[in-house]
Amino acid sequence: MRSGRRAMALLAVMAMLVAGCASGGGVAPTPVPPQGHVQGTDPALVQTASGILRGTVASDHRLFAGVPYAAAPVGPNRFAAPTPGAGWPRERDATRAGPRCIQDPSADPEQGANTAEDCLSLNVWTPPVADEKRPVMVWIHGGAFVGGSSGIYDARRLAARGGIIVVTINYRLGTLGFLAHPALGAGGDIGNYGLADQQAALRWVRDNIADFGGDPQKVTVAGESAGGMSVCDHLVSPGSAGLFRAAILMSAPCQAQADLTAATGRSLEYAAAAGCPDPATAATCLRALPVDALRKPVWYFNIGSDELTGPITGSALIPQAPLAAFGSGESDPVPLLIGTTRDEFTLFVALRYLRAGQRYTPGDYPRLLSETFGADAAAVAAHYPIDRYGGVAQAYSAAVTDGDFACVSERIAGDLSHAGPVYAYEFNDRNAPAPEVLRTLPFPVGASHSLELRYLFDVGGAPPLNPAQQRLSDQMIDYWSAFVRTGEPTVDGGPAWPSFDQAGDGARMSLQADGSRVDNDYAHVHQCSLWAALKEK
């Protein structure tokens, strides 16, 4: 994955937070007054193995928020796999989302508000109580593995209209989630604590979701951006096998993975700078540091001036990089829904402009391409001339959109279609509502990274959908929930969505406000033959 450090530090933090900070849109349902502790007589009460939860109830859904799924990852549990948490003896309030996990301070619009190291909680959105068990979607938030939270995603419409249960989860981020210091484990069993948290949440769903009316045999894991990258990792992680039966990958640059050797070196440097230079005592030292000393993320990728943190391959949790495993047929063969937005990278160019006032000129274009694509810059320039796209920002955005998002999605869809059914899409509403700050730029953002999320979740922070966009939102919820129910996005009265066929024409559903339709031109529009050729060099 290529981009500037500050923009990438906001990869899905801003992808979500520009959409609506902290708690999502809409008004919270009103808590139901206590009516006793017998599950089934009061829809606001759920008896779990850990204790009784009191949630909130509205006419079309229920919400149980801030539910702990593991012990607090503090003290000796810092930089360790999550462990089961203790139960509670009395009724537990579950009407408010738990605190956000520690965020990157340079990319946190809320300046650390409502953050804590003790943050491993989840939220359960359900339709009204019914006799049948409901299928389940577990949502992993984005945020470049340094920001974001489960509380941003108001899933009431997905639950109510879709008739599914939606679980949104927190997981450790940044240094606390991914530091790979060799003193913290043996045999590659280091780093990826945030991924281990996600696995613990999936196990919690398996063991507890029936109490909420869910079917533990019908779980789909889903995520966007860093959340989608996480789903890629779960498809190849031995510890995730059997925890879900289908997967949804949204705008997921799954090639952005650190290898264990590079991550270990950077982690040693980070620990030394934090005041723990001695490998013999580093584990104890790191676990004793005040959490404020660990808020700054550890950066693993260094492409020019670009830096990223996140999952570590060649480790115990992720033995093989996802794209390599997909290509060799060594991933979990489950039904897959996968796609991108039409103009993914315009968001990040916009963030550079907003944060640093970077207004690119034609003279900047060769430097931008060289910094981003290295020896391939000339080939990229020939295929992405400025005049074809209307400006430097648009041409550069198109190149990175295609090389790091669209054609990665195309490659994954092709590789995984050999193992099971794959359904591919492109979100193509280039007039999607965006926060005001993105509507005042000297270039259009179009269907940028994250803007499709408000069509599935209530996230606020932008103008409301117009009637045609609302119909698209309803259609997307219908498609996504149908996939969660059956493994196929089949909707009565909607356009038929064929599976992606590697040997055929690579059909994708183009999701548009003026009418969604099957599109076979995706690979051509995004110049995927160029990116495949560059990859093979």
XYZ file of C-alpha atoms in Angstrom, residues 2-504:
503
model
C 1.410 3.395 -0.928
C 0.544 6.837 0.416
C 1.859 9.534 2.738
C 2.326 8.864 6.421
C -0.292 11.294 7.674
C -2.853 10.261 5.088
C -2.286 6.586 5.774
C -2.443 7.155 9.498
C -6.001 8.251 8.745
C -6.724 5.407 6.306
C -10.040 4.447 7.795
C -10.007 6.633 10.887
C -11.015 9.404 8.533
C -12.771 6.888 6.347
C -15.150 6.519 9.248
C -14.663 9.660 11.297
C -15.202 12.037 8.417
C -18.510 10.222 8.147
C -19.535 10.773 11.751
C -17.540 10.800 14.959
C -17.830 8.447 17.880
C -21.348 7.160 18.040
C -22.979 7.227 14.647
C -26.136 8.961 13.516
C -29.657 8.778 14.800
C -31.166 8.753 18.263
C -30.443 5.927 20.673
C -33.383 3.696 21.535
C -35.035 4.271 24.886
C -34.064 1.812 27.643
C -36.907 -0.495 28.616
C -37.855 -0.350 32.310
C -36.893 -3.448 34.312
C -39.458 -6.237 34.144
C -37.570 -9.036 35.871
C -34.565 -11.173 35.130
C -36.151 -13.955 33.124
C -34.960 -13.950 29.560
C -37.905 -14.155 27.185
C -40.244 -12.025 29.321
C -38.286 -8.823 28.730
C -36.627 -8.237 25.325
C -34.137 -5.850 26.931
C -32.648 -8.666 29.007
C -30.279 -11.355 27.778
C -28.765 -14.059 29.960
C -25.236 -14.934 28.827
C -22.739 -17.323 30.382
C -21.047 -14.301 31.983
C -24.200 -12.759 33.405
C -27.343 -10.796 32.594
C -27.206 -7.865 30.165
C -29.753 -5.061 29.992
C -29.824 -3.446 26.565
C -32.118 -1.017 24.797
C -35.187 -1.793 22.725
C -36.888 0.097 19.923
C -39.827 -0.914 17.761
C -37.626 -2.421 15.044
C -34.427 -3.539 16.816
C -32.529 -4.197 20.037
C -29.022 -3.067 21.005
C -26.680 -4.524 23.622
C -23.635 -2.238 23.748
C -20.267 -2.225 25.488
C -20.309 -5.975 26.128
C -16.862 -7.243 27.218
C -15.628 -10.239 25.244
C -12.206 -10.665 26.925
C -10.299 -9.616 30.004
C -8.718 -6.177 30.097
C -5.405 -6.331 28.151
C -3.478 -4.468 30.833
C -0.551 -5.230 33.119
C 0.738 -8.748 32.366
C -1.968 -9.057 29.671
C -0.515 -6.165 27.671
C 1.176 -7.500 24.505
C -0.377 -10.913 25.082
C -3.168 -12.913 23.534
C -6.572 -11.997 24.986
C -7.905 -14.132 27.817
C -11.510 -14.806 28.900
C -12.963 -12.125 31.137
C -14.683 -12.528 34.479
C -18.444 -12.646 34.707
C -20.657 -10.219 36.616
C -22.957 -11.192 39.467
C -25.706 -8.618 38.864
C -27.499 -7.190 35.865
C -25.003 -5.300 33.675
C -25.921 -2.113 31.864
C -25.427 -2.596 28.100
C -26.893 0.645 26.793
C -23.688 2.483 25.875
C -20.710 1.572 23.678
C -17.463 0.904 25.513
C -14.397 3.143 25.301
C -12.376 3.297 22.126
C -9.041 1.513 22.107
C -5.959 3.739 22.374
C -5.680 5.818 19.176
C -2.828 7.406 17.230
C -2.734 10.901 18.777
C -1.688 12.543 15.484
C -4.757 11.174 13.695
C -7.452 11.301 16.378
C -10.030 14.066 15.855
C -11.327 13.439 19.384
C -7.900 13.979 20.966
C -7.987 10.820 23.052
C -11.499 11.335 24.431
C -13.223 8.139 25.545
C -10.164 5.959 24.971
C -8.787 3.300 27.296
C -6.448 0.345 27.276
C -9.328 -1.680 28.732
C -11.365 -1.558 25.525
C -12.179 -5.104 24.376
C -15.929 -4.801 23.997
C -18.524 -5.298 21.297
C -22.029 -4.202 20.392
C -24.848 -6.534 19.336
C -27.643 -5.186 17.120
C -30.604 -7.529 16.654
C -34.000 -7.443 14.953
C -37.000 -7.787 17.271
C -37.207 -11.079 19.168
C -38.318 -13.937 16.929
C -38.630 -17.690 17.140
C -36.091 -18.448 14.404
C -32.355 -18.046 14.833
C -30.924 -15.143 12.840
C -27.743 -15.167 10.730
C -24.924 -12.971 12.039
C -22.523 -10.432 10.539
C -19.430 -9.581 12.612
C -18.145 -6.149 11.550
C -14.450 -5.213 11.907
C -13.898 -1.464 11.747
C -11.283 0.290 9.670
C -8.820 2.935 10.792
C -5.390 1.949 9.399
C -4.947 -0.206 12.527
C -4.306 2.991 14.499
C -7.798 4.431 14.981
C -11.541 3.926 14.736
C -13.971 2.022 16.926
C -17.072 -0.151 16.935
C -19.237 2.692 18.217
C -19.164 4.600 14.924
C -21.387 2.056 13.174
C -25.088 2.358 13.926
C -26.364 -0.914 12.455
C -30.049 -0.577 13.245
C -31.111 -0.506 9.588
C -28.991 -3.530 8.725
C -30.560 -5.421 11.605
C -34.125 -4.247 11.063
C -34.391 -4.231 7.276
C -31.941 -7.077 6.743
C -33.306 -9.331 9.460
C -29.786 -10.172 10.611
C -27.778 -9.730 13.797
C -24.821 -7.344 13.490
C -21.914 -7.442 15.944
C -19.441 -4.532 15.852
C -16.162 -5.018 17.723
C -13.246 -3.094 19.206
C -9.701 -4.465 18.987
C -6.267 -3.225 20.052
C -4.644 -0.734 17.691
C -1.235 0.718 16.928
C 1.637 -0.278 19.171
C -0.604 -2.017 21.701
C -2.091 -4.124 18.924
C 0.915 -4.934 16.759
C 4.301 -4.424 18.467
C 6.455 -7.409 17.460
C 9.319 -7.218 19.935
C 11.022 -10.642 20.176
C 10.991 -10.484 23.995
C 7.174 -10.623 23.957
C 6.947 -14.190 22.674
C 8.799 -17.094 21.118
C 8.791 -18.801 17.736
C 7.114 -15.949 15.885
C 4.268 -15.776 18.399
C 4.540 -11.991 18.651
C 2.603 -9.015 17.304
C -0.914 -9.311 15.899
C -2.555 -8.859 19.310
C -5.260 -6.863 17.561
C -5.908 -9.771 15.192
C -5.993 -12.140 18.171
C -8.600 -9.854 19.739
C -10.736 -10.219 16.629
C -10.454 -13.998 16.862
C -11.486 -13.835 20.517
C -14.524 -11.784 19.519
C -15.419 -14.358 16.862
C -15.151 -17.112 19.482
C -17.367 -15.068 21.797
C -19.944 -14.848 19.013
C -19.758 -18.596 18.455
C -20.306 -19.277 22.152
C -22.845 -16.556 23.023
C -24.773 -15.301 20.022
C -27.546 -17.872 20.419
C -28.506 -16.032 23.629
C -29.322 -13.003 21.463
C -31.319 -15.010 18.923
C -28.404 -15.607 16.558
C -27.305 -18.734 14.729
C -23.653 -19.551 15.567
C -23.493 -21.751 12.463
C -24.280 -18.798 10.171
C -21.618 -16.192 10.904
C -20.159 -13.896 8.240
C -17.035 -11.867 9.025
C -16.953 -8.473 7.313
C -14.840 -5.331 7.265
C -13.814 -2.260 5.296
C -10.320 -0.860 4.700
C -8.170 -2.043 7.636
C -11.171 -4.130 8.670
C -11.201 -5.730 5.229
C -7.464 -6.356 5.475
C -8.206 -8.119 8.753
C -10.729 -10.340 6.983
C -8.008 -11.290 4.484
C -5.865 -12.366 7.421
C -8.673 -14.424 8.943
C -9.088 -16.247 5.653
C -5.528 -17.592 6.024
C -5.030 -17.713 9.796
C -5.229 -21.215 11.303
C -6.763 -19.761 14.465
C -9.720 -18.362 12.530
C -10.697 -21.602 10.797
C -14.261 -22.609 11.522
C -15.255 -19.312 13.151
C -17.225 -18.045 10.123
C -18.870 -19.495 7.049
C -18.636 -16.480 4.689
C -16.629 -13.260 4.328
C -17.098 -9.689 3.062
C -14.067 -7.665 1.897
C -14.695 -3.953 1.304
C -11.944 -1.649 -0.013
C -9.269 -3.907 1.411
C -5.628 -3.383 0.271
C -4.682 -6.867 1.420
C -1.152 -6.652 0.039
C -0.252 -4.187 2.835
C 1.297 -6.629 5.279
C 4.529 -6.401 7.287
C 6.844 -9.401 7.413
C 8.145 -10.654 10.735
C 11.784 -9.729 10.154
C 11.034 -6.104 9.285
C 8.465 -5.786 12.078
C 10.897 -7.182 14.640
C 13.585 -4.669 13.678
C 11.212 -1.730 13.875
C 9.842 -2.990 17.208
C 13.314 -3.169 18.725
C 13.922 0.433 17.650
C 10.559 1.519 19.031
C 11.164 -0.142 22.409
C 14.583 1.452 22.721
C 13.166 4.896 21.974
C 10.418 4.292 24.558
C 13.018 3.582 27.245
C 13.231 -0.222 27.028
C 16.479 -0.885 25.111
C 17.588 -4.115 26.818
C 16.027 -7.167 25.109
C 16.482 -9.185 28.313
C 14.185 -6.891 30.282
C 12.159 -5.340 27.478
C 8.987 -7.370 28.044
C 8.710 -6.347 31.689
C 9.708 -2.789 30.856
C 7.168 -2.395 28.039
C 4.340 -3.796 30.143
C 5.186 -1.385 32.961
C 5.242 1.783 30.836
C 2.388 4.267 31.238
C 0.012 3.864 28.327
C 0.665 7.425 27.155
C 4.217 6.325 26.297
C 2.759 3.833 23.805
C 0.141 5.941 22.043
C 2.409 6.725 19.110
C 2.142 3.794 16.652
C 5.036 1.602 15.647
C 5.529 1.982 11.881
C 6.450 -1.072 9.816
C 6.260 0.095 6.216
C 8.677 2.654 4.887
C 8.156 3.281 1.169
C 9.750 6.647 0.537
C 8.149 8.824 3.207
C 5.221 6.463 3.619
C 4.672 4.519 6.815
C 2.099 1.999 8.003
C 1.482 -0.368 10.856
C -0.659 -3.482 11.011
C -0.711 -7.257 10.622
C 2.519 -9.243 10.553
C 2.974 -12.199 8.239
C 5.386 -15.067 8.776
C 4.149 -15.063 12.365
C 2.374 -17.737 14.353
C -0.992 -16.089 13.730
C -0.492 -15.412 9.992
C 2.056 -17.935 8.670
C 1.689 -16.809 5.040
C 0.839 -13.478 3.413
C -2.815 -13.483 2.297
C -2.231 -12.763 -1.404
C 0.339 -15.532 -1.637
C -2.007 -17.940 0.136
C -4.905 -16.964 -2.131
C -2.802 -17.571 -5.205
C -1.733 -21.001 -4.030
C -5.192 -22.078 -2.880
C -4.282 -22.124 0.817
C -7.109 -20.029 2.245
C -10.392 -20.865 3.914
C -12.761 -21.711 0.983
C -15.859 -19.750 1.980
C -18.315 -17.665 -0.074
C -16.908 -14.177 -0.599
C -18.425 -10.755 -1.292
C -15.680 -8.351 -2.407
C -15.460 -4.878 -3.877
C -14.126 -1.349 -3.982
C -15.339 2.195 -4.544
C -14.861 3.847 -7.923
C -12.502 6.580 -6.650
C -10.822 5.076 -3.563
C -7.729 7.243 -3.287
C -9.255 10.702 -3.709
C -9.880 10.700 0.063
C -6.179 10.446 0.838
C -5.162 13.104 -1.639
C -7.870 15.256 -0.060
C -6.428 14.634 3.397
C -2.985 15.684 2.245
C -4.479 18.871 0.858
C -6.454 19.574 4.023
C -3.622 18.765 6.443
C -0.701 20.355 4.608
C -2.255 22.524 1.921
C -0.718 20.366 -0.790
C -2.078 21.593 -4.113
C -0.312 19.554 -6.785
C 0.918 21.131 -10.011
C 1.932 19.356 -13.219
C 5.547 19.798 -12.143
C 4.850 17.733 -9.030
C 3.484 14.761 -10.948
C 6.785 13.027 -11.863
C 7.970 13.321 -8.259
C 4.685 11.939 -6.895
C 4.822 8.960 -9.226
C 8.487 8.313 -8.505
C 7.936 8.410 -4.735
C 4.955 6.100 -5.034
C 5.838 3.695 -7.828
C 9.628 3.850 -8.006
C 11.043 2.339 -11.185
C 7.524 1.909 -12.575
C 6.803 5.661 -12.496
C 7.331 6.197 -16.243
C 5.001 3.350 -17.179
C 2.349 4.678 -14.796
C 2.711 8.214 -16.182
C 2.160 6.934 -19.715
C -1.087 5.226 -18.709
C -2.340 8.000 -16.416
C -1.704 11.277 -18.273
C -2.889 14.391 -16.458
C -5.086 15.657 -19.282
C -7.091 12.426 -19.381
C -8.166 12.798 -15.761
C -8.579 16.564 -15.475
C -5.737 17.385 -13.120
C -2.793 16.060 -11.146
C -4.849 15.156 -8.072
C -7.317 13.166 -10.158
C -4.659 11.395 -12.244
C -2.597 10.464 -9.208
C -5.697 9.301 -7.330
C -6.757 7.160 -10.279
C -3.340 5.495 -10.476
C -3.227 4.566 -6.776
C -6.919 3.595 -6.782
C -6.238 1.143 -9.579
C -2.867 -0.175 -8.435
C -3.538 -0.536 -4.730
C -7.278 -1.143 -4.503
C -9.201 -1.994 -7.674
C -6.773 -4.416 -9.265
C -5.901 -6.021 -5.935
C -9.622 -6.699 -5.540
C -9.721 -8.100 -9.082
C -6.780 -10.382 -8.336
C -8.295 -11.667 -5.086
C -11.656 -12.280 -6.749
C -9.976 -14.261 -9.502
C -7.822 -16.331 -7.179
C -10.589 -17.145 -4.703
C -13.212 -17.898 -7.341
C -11.371 -21.206 -7.862
C -12.113 -22.207 -4.267
C -15.715 -21.084 -3.822
C -18.382 -18.625 -4.964
C -17.208 -15.005 -5.246
C -19.492 -12.015 -5.775
C -17.747 -8.802 -6.804
C -18.986 -5.214 -6.813
C -17.976 -1.618 -7.368
C -19.662 1.206 -5.472
C -20.127 3.771 -8.222
C -22.233 6.624 -6.858
C -19.865 9.478 -7.694
C -22.270 11.937 -6.054
C -22.299 10.113 -2.724
C -22.811 12.481 0.245
C -19.520 13.562 1.767
C -18.624 15.666 4.806
C -18.568 19.381 4.116
C -14.782 19.573 4.288
C -14.555 17.212 1.306
C -17.035 19.295 -0.684
C -14.800 22.392 -0.718
C -11.761 20.898 -2.458
C -10.340 22.039 -5.804
C -11.115 18.573 -7.211
C -14.059 16.161 -6.849
C -13.728 13.159 -4.526
C -16.406 11.155 -6.348
C -17.126 7.687 -4.965
C -14.204 7.844 -2.565
C -12.916 5.497 0.115
C -15.483 5.039 2.909
C -18.373 6.929 1.337
C -20.289 3.705 0.711
C -20.460 3.014 4.452
C -23.332 5.419 5.057
C -25.400 3.323 2.634
C -25.114 0.377 5.065
C -24.748 2.096 8.458
C -26.097 5.301 9.988
C -22.907 7.281 10.544
C -23.977 10.896 10.159
C -21.629 13.778 9.417
C -22.789 14.475 5.852
C -25.938 15.550 3.987
C -28.693 12.935 3.939
C -29.107 10.576 1.037
C -31.445 11.797 -1.680
C -34.389 9.558 -2.683
C -32.419 7.737 -5.393
C -29.487 7.199 -3.038
C -31.850 5.979 -0.341
C -33.153 3.372 -2.777
C -29.547 2.324 -3.446
C -28.961 2.126 0.302
C -32.003 -0.121 0.696
C -30.776 -2.275 -2.172
C -27.267 -2.590 -0.711
C -28.656 -3.576 2.685
C -30.817 -6.160 0.945
C -27.845 -7.563 -0.987
C -25.491 -7.626 2.014
C -28.058 -9.201 4.348
C -29.035 -11.781 1.714
C -25.388 -12.755 1.446
C -25.169 -13.071 5.234
C -28.286 -15.269 5.247
C -27.442 -17.583 2.353
C -23.946 -16.897 0.989
C -25.528 -15.436 -2.163
C -26.560 -11.783 -2.760
C -29.908 -12.739 -4.282
C -32.747 -10.242 -3.811
C -36.286 -10.557 -5.107
C -37.005 -7.749 -7.543
C -33.369 -6.600 -7.707
C -30.904 -7.041 -10.560
C -29.480 -10.560 -10.597
C -25.923 -10.625 -9.276
C -23.865 -13.299 -11.032
C -20.807 -14.844 -9.441
C -17.365 -13.706 -10.543
C -15.903 -16.145 -13.053
C -12.145 -16.158 -13.513
C -12.469 -17.984 -16.834
C -15.241 -15.680 -18.048
